[in-house]
Short mmCIF file of C-alpha atoms in Angstrom, two decimals:
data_model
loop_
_atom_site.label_atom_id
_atom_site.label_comp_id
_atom_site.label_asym_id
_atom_site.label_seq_id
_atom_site.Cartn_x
_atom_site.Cartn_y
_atom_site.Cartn_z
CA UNK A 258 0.00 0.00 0.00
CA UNK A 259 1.57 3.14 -1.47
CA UNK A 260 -1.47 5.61 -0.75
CA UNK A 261 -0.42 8.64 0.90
CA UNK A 262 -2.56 10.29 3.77
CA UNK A 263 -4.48 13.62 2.83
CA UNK A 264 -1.95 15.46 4.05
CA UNK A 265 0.63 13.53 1.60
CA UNK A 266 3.30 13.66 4.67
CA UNK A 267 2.96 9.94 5.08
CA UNK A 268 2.88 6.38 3.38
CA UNK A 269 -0.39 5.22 5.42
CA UNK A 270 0.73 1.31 5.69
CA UNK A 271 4.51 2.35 7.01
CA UNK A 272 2.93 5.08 9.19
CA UNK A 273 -0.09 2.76 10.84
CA UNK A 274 3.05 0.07 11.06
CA UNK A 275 5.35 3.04 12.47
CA UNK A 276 3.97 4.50 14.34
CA UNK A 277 4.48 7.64 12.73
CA UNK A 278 0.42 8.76 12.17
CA UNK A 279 0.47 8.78 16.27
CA UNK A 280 3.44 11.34 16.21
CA UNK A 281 2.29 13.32 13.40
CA UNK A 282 -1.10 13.61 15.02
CA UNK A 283 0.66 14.46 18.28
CA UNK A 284 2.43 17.09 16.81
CA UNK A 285 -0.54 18.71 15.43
CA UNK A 286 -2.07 18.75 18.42
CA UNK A 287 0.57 20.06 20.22
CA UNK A 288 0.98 23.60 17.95
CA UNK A 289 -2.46 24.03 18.82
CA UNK A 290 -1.72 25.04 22.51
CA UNK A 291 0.22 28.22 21.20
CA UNK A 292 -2.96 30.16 20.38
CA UNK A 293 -3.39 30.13 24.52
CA UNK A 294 0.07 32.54 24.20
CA UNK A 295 -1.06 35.05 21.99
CA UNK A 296 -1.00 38.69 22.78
CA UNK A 297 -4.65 39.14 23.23
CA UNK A 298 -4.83 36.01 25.65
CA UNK A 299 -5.20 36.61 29.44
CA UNK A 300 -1.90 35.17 30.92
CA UNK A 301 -2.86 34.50 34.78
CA UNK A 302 -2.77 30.67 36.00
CA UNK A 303 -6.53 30.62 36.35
CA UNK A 304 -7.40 31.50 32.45
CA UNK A 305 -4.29 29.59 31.24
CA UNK A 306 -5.50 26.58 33.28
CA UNK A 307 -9.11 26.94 32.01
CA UNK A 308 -7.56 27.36 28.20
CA UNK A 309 -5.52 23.75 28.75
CA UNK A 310 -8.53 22.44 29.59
CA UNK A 311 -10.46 24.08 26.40
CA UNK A 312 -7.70 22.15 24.68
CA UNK A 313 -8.43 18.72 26.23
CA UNK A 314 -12.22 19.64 25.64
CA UNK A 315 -11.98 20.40 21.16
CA UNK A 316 -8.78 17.09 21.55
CA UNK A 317 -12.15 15.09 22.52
CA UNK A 318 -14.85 16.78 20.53
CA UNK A 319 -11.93 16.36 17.21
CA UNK A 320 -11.93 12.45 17.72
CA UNK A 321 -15.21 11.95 18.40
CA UNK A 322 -17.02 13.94 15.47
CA UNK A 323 -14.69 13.24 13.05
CA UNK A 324 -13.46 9.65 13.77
CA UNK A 325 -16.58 7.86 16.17
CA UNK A 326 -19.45 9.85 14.67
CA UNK A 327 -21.31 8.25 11.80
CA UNK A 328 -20.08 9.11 7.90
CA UNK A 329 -22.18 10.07 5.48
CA UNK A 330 -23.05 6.30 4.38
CA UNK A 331 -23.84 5.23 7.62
CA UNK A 332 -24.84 8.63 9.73
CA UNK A 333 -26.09 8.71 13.65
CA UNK A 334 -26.37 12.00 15.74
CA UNK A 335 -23.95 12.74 17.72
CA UNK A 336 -23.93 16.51 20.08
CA UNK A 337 -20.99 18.48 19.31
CA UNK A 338 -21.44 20.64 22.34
CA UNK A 339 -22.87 18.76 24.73
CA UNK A 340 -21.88 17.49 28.33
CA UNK A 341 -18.36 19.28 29.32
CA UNK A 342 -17.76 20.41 25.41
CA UNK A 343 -18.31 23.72 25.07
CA UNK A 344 -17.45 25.34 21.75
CA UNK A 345 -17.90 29.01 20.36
CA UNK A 346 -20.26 30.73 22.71
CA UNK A 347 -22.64 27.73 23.01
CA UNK A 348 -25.99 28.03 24.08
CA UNK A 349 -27.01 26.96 27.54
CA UNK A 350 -30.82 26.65 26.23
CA UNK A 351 -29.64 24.23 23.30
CA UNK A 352 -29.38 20.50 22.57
CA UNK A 353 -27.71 20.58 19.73
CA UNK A 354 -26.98 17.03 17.03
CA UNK A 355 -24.97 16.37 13.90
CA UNK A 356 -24.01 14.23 11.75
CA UNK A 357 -21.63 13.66 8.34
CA UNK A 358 -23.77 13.45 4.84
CA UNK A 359 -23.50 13.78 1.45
CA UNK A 360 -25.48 15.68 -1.11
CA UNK A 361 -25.67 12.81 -3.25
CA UNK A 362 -27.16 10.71 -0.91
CA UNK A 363 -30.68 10.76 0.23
CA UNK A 364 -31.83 10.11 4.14
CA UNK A 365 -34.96 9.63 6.00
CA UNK A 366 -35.25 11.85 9.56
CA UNK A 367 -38.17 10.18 11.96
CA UNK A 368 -38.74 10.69 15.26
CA UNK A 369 -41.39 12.29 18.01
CA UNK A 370 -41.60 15.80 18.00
CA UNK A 371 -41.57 16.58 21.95
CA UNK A 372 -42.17 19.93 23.64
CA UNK A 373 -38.65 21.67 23.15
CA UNK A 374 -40.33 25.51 22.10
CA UNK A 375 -37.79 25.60 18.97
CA UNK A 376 -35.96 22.82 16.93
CA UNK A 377 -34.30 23.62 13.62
CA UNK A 378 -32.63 21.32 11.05
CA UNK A 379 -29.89 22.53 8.58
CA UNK A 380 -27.81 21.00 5.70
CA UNK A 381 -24.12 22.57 5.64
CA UNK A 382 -21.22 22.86 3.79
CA UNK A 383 -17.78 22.87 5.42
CA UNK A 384 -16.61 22.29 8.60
CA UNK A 385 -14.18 23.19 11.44
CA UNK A 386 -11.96 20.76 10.12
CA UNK A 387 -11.55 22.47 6.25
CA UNK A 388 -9.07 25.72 5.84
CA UNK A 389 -11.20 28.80 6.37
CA UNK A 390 -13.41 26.53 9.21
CA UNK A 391 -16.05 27.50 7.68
CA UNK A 392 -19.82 25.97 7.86
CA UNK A 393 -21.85 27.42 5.05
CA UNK A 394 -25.56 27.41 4.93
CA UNK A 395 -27.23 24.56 2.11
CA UNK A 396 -30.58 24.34 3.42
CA UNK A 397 -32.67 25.09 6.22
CA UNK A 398 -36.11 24.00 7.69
CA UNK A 399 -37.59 25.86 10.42
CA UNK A 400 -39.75 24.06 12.99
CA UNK A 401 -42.77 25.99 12.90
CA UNK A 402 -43.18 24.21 9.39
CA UNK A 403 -42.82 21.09 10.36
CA UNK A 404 -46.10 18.61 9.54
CA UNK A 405 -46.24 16.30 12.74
CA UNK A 406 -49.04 14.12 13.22
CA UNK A 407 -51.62 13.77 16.02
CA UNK A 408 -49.14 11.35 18.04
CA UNK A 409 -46.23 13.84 17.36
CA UNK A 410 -44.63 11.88 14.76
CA UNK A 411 -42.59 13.56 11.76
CA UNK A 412 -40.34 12.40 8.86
CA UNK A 413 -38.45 14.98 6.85
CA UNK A 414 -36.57 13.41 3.51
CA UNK A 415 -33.28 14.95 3.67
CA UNK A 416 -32.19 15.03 -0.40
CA UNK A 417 -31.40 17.18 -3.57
CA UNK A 418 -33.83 17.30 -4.89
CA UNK A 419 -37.60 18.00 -3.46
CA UNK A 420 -40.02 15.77 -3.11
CA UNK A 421 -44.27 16.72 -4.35
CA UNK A 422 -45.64 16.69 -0.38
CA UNK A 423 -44.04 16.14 3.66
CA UNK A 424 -41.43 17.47 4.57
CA UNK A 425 -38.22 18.89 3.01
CA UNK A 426 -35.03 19.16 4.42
CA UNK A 427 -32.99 20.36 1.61
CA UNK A 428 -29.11 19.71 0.36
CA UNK A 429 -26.89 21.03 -2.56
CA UNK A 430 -24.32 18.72 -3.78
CA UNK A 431 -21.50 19.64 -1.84
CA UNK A 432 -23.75 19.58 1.44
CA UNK A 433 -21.44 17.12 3.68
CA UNK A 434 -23.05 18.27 7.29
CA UNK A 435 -26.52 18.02 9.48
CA UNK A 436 -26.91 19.93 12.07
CA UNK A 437 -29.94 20.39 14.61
CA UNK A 438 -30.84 22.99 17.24
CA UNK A 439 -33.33 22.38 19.69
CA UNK A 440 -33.94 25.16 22.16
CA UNK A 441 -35.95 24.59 25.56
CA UNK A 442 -37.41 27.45 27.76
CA UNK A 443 -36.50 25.06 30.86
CA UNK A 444 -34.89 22.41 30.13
CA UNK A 445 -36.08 20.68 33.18
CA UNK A 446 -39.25 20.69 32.02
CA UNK A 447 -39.19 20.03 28.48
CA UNK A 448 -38.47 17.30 26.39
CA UNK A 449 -36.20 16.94 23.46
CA UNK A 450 -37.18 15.53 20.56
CA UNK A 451 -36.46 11.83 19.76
CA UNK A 452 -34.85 11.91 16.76
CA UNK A 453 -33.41 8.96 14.33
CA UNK A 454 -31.69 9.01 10.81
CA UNK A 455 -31.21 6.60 7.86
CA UNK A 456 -29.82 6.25 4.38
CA UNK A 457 -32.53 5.87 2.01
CA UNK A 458 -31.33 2.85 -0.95
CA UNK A 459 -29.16 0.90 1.53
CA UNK A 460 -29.74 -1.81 4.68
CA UNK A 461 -25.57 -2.71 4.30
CA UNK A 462 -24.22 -2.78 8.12
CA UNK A 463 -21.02 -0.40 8.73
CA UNK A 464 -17.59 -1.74 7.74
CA UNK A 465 -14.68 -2.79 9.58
CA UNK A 466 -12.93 -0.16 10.71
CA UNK A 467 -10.40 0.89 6.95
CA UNK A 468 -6.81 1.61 7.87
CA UNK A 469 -7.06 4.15 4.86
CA UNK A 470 -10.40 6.25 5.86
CA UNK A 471 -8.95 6.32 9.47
CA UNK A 472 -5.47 8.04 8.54
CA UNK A 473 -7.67 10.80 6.79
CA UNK A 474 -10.08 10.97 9.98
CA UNK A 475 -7.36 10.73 12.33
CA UNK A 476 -5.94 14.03 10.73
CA UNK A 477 -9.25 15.53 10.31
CA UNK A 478 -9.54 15.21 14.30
CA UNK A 479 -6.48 17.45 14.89
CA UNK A 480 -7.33 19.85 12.28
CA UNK A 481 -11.13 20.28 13.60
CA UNK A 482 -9.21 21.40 17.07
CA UNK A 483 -6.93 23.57 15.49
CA UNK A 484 -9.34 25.33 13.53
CA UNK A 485 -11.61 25.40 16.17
CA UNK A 486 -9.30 27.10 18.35
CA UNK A 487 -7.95 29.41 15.92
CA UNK A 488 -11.29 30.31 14.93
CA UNK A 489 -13.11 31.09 18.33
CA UNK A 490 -9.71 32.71 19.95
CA UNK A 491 -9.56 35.03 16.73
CA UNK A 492 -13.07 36.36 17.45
CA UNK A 493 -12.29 36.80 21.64
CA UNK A 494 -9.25 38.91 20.35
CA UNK A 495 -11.71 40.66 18.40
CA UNK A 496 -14.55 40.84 20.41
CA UNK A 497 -12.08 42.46 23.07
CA UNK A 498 -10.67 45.00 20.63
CA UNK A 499 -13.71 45.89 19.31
CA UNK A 500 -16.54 44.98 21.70
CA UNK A 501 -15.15 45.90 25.13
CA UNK A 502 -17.99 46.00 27.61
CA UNK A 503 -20.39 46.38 24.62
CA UNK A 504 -23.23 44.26 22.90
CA UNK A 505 -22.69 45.89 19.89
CA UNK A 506 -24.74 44.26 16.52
CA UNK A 507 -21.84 42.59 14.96
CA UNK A 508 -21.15 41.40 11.37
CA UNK A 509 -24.37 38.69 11.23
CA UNK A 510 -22.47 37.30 8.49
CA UNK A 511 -19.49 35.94 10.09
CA UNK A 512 -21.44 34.25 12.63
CA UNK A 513 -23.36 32.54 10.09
CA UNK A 514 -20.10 31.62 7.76
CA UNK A 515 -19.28 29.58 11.22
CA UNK A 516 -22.72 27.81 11.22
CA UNK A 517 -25.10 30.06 12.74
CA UNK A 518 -28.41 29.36 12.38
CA UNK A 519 -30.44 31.80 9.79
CA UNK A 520 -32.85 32.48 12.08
CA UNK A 521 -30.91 33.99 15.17
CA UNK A 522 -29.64 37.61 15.72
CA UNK A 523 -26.01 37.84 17.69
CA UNK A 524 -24.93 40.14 19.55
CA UNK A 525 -21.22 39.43 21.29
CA UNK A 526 -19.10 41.20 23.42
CA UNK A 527 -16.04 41.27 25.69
CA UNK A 528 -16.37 41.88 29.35
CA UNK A 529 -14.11 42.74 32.34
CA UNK A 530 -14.68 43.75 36.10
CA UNK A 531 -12.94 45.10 38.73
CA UNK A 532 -13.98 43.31 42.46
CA UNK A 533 -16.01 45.98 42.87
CA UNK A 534 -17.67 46.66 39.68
CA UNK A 535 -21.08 45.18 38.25
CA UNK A 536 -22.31 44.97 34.60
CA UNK A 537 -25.71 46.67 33.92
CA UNK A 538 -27.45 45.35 30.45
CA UNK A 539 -30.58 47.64 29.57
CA UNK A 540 -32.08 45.62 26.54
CA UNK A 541 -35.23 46.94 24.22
CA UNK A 542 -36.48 43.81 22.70
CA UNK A 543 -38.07 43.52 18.91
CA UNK A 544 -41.07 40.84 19.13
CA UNK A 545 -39.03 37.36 18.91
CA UNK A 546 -39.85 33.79 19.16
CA UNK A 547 -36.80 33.29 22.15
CA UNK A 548 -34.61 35.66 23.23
CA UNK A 549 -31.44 34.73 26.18
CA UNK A 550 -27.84 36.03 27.18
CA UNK A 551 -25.19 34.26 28.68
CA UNK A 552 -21.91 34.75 30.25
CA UNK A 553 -18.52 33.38 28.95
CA UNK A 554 -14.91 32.65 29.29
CA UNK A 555 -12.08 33.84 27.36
CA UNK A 556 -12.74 30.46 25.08
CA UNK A 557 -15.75 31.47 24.47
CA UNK A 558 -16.73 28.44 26.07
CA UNK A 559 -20.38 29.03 27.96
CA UNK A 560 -20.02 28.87 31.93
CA UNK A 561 -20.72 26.13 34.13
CA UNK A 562 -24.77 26.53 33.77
CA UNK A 563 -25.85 23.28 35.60
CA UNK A 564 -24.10 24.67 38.98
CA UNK A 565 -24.39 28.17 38.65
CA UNK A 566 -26.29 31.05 37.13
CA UNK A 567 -24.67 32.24 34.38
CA UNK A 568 -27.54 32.73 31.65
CA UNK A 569 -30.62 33.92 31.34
CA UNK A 570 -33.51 33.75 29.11
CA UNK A 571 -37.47 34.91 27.97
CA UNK A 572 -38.88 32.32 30.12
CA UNK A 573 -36.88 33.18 33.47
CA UNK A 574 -36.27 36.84 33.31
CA UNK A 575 -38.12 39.34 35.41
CA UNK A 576 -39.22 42.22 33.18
CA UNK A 577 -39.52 45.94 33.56
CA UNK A 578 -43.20 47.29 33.25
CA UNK A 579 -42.15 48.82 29.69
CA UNK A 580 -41.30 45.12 28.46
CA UNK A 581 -37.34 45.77 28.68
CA UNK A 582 -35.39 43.88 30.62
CA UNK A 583 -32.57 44.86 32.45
CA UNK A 584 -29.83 42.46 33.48
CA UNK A 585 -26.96 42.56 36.37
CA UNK A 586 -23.38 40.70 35.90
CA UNK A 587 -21.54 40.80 39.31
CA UNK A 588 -19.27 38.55 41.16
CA UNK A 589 -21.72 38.75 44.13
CA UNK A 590 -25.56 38.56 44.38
CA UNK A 591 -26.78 42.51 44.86
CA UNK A 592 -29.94 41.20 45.36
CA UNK A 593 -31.13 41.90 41.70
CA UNK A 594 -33.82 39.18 40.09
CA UNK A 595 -31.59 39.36 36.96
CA UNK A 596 -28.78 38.68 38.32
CA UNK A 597 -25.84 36.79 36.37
CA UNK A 598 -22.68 35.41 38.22
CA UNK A 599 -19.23 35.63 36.96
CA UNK A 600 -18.46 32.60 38.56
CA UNK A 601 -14.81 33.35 39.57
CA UNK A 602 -13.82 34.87 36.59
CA UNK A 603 -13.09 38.93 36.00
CA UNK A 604 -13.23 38.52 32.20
CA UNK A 605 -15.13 36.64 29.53
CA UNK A 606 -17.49 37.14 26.32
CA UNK A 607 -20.63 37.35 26.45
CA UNK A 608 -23.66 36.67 23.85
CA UNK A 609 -27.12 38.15 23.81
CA UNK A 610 -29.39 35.98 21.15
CA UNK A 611 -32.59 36.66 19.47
CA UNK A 612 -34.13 33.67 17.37
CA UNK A 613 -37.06 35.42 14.71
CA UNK A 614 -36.51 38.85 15.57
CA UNK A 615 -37.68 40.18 12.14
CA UNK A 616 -38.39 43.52 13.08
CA UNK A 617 -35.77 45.31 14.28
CA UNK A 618 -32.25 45.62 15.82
CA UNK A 619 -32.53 45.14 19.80
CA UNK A 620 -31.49 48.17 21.75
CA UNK A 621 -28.72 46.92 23.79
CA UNK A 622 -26.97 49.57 26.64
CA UNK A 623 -24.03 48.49 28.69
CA UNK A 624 -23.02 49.96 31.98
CA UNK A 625 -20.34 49.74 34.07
CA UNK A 626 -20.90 50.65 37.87
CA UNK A 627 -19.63 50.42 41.58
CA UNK A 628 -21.13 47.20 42.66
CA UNK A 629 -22.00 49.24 45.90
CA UNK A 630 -24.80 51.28 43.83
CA UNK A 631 -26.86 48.04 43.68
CA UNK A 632 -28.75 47.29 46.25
CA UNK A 633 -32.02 44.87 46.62
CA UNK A 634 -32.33 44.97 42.93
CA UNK A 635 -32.10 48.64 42.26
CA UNK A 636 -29.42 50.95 41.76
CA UNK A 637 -29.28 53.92 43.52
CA UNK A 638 -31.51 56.83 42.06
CA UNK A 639 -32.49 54.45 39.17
CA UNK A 640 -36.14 52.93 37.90
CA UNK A 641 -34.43 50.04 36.46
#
């Protein structure tokens, strides 16, 4: 076996046999960690320790997307940000699946709808672990169009080309990715949806594991955490440059180039507080179907959200009598019903989301004050 890898740096036979795949893998892994030493990077133990750990986390989420999840002949879900994998200002609301296909392949979705208030399904094109890391948008069917029966039952055909009735999940040729949001309310509460996929034209049972597919997802693993970490540490550097205690509307379309869903509004930012300071958010909101913001690391990785506080959303947030909502981030509890912890940290980035907001731009304010000017959910001399 001649066949070189994708990377043509090795013969795959002498480098399974080698053991040279293992150190070439290695070593891509290990260039990742210098994007935790660049300029814009906090440099104290704590956020060095918590960006080592990032590492381990996109290490795991490389190997198991790329080499354990399905492939487009033989797909199965699989939740790239689920459990401790947090990736790119994740949502705390959201269960989200995915899993390889191919635009010239056809699949069958079925499952039980459930009570989750939003689910979305998109076809992509690209992926964290292609140059650019790029996830391109190939078709896209909202939820609130989905035909379910009386027991809750759905099946969407996944394919090219569209089918005369039910329902249409649609793909271009170069679609190679499926992803699905779901988005609860309260997620202890509501139930996800049970979902299931097949490849239509084929009841063939996976393969034994090919030496020569593995050397190319083997690679793909270590450039899905580069990429990943490039990516999301390029926009922290630029959310603090740019977005510095702000929740300014960004450029919509580089969130979507990295796989945002069509239907949500972003609005990111960069935080930082002294001991004593607090983070006011004063937020005009268009009519929306969901609207929540969360608090983040340096990683962009969302907080620790089963322990602690750290987002907030439509369902749980106390509103002012003119529909606003205003929204405290402090390192203590100043007795505020929208309060948001920093859980340890003094810096981070931050999202605000609005799914359907078709109306207009949110009005966003950002204040820094004295945490001693809060007190029992007011600031001093303020209606908010």
């Amino acid at each position: 076996m001649t066949a070189k890898s994708p990377q043509g740096a090795l013969d795959i036979e002498d480098g399974l046999v080698s053991g040279r795949l293992w150190d070439e893998y290695c070593d891509a892994i290990k260039r990742v960690g210098r994007h935790l030493l660049r300029p814009e990077a906090p440099r104290d133990a704590f956020n060095q320790a918590e960006g080592v750990r990032y590492l381990t986390r996109m290490v795991r989420a490389g190997l198991e997307l790329m080499v354990e999840a399905g492939t487009p002949e033989f797909p199965r879900f699989s939740d790239p940000a689920g459990g401790f994998i947090k990736i790119g200002g994740d949502n705390p609301d959201n269960l989200y699946l995915s899993t390889p296909i191919s635009g010239e392949l056809e699949y069958r979705i079925h499952g039980q709808r459930g009570d989750a208030p939003t689910i979305n399904f998109a076809t992509k094109n690209g992926g964290y672990q292609k140059p650019g890391a790029k996830m391109l948008g190939t078709g896209f069917l909202d939820g609130r169009e989905l035909e379910v029966d009386e027991g809750g039952n759905f099946e969407i055909l996944v394919s090219a080309r569209r089918p005369p009735s039910g329902n249409w999940l649609p793909m271009e040729p170069d679609s190679n990715l499926l992803l699905i949001r779901q988005t609860f309310h309260d997620r202890r509460s509501e139930h996800a949806a049970q979902l299931h996929i097949e490849r239509l034209g084929s009841t063939d049972a996976p393969p034994a594991l090919d030496p020569q597919a593995f050397v190319g997802q083997l690679m793909a693993a270590a450039r899905y955490t580069e990429n990943t970490v490039k990516l999301f540490t390029d926009w922290a550097a630029h959310f603090k440059r740019e977005h510095h205690n702000t929740l300014p509307l960004g450029e919509q379309s580089m969130f979507q180039a990295a796989g945002g869903d069509p239907n949500i509004t972003y609005y990111h930012g960069y935080w930082e507080l002294a001991d004593d300071e607090a983070m006011v958010i004063e937020a005009s909101l268009p009519p929306c179907e969901f609207w929540n913001f969360q608090v983040d690391n340096f990683w962009m990785e969302s907080l620790d959200y089963h322990c602690q506080r750290i987002h907030l959303n439509c369902h749980g947030a106390r509103l002012n009598p003119d529909g606003s909502v205003t929204i405290v981030v402090a390192h203590r509890d100043p007795g505020h019903p929208n309060w948001l912890t920093t859980a340890g940290h003094a810096l981070g980035t931050s999202l605000f989301r609005l799914i359907g907001a078709q109306d207009r731009p949110a009005q966003i304010k950002v204040r820094i004050v004295n945490f001693d000017t809060l007190t029992g959910g007011r600031e001093h001399g303020s209606q908010a």
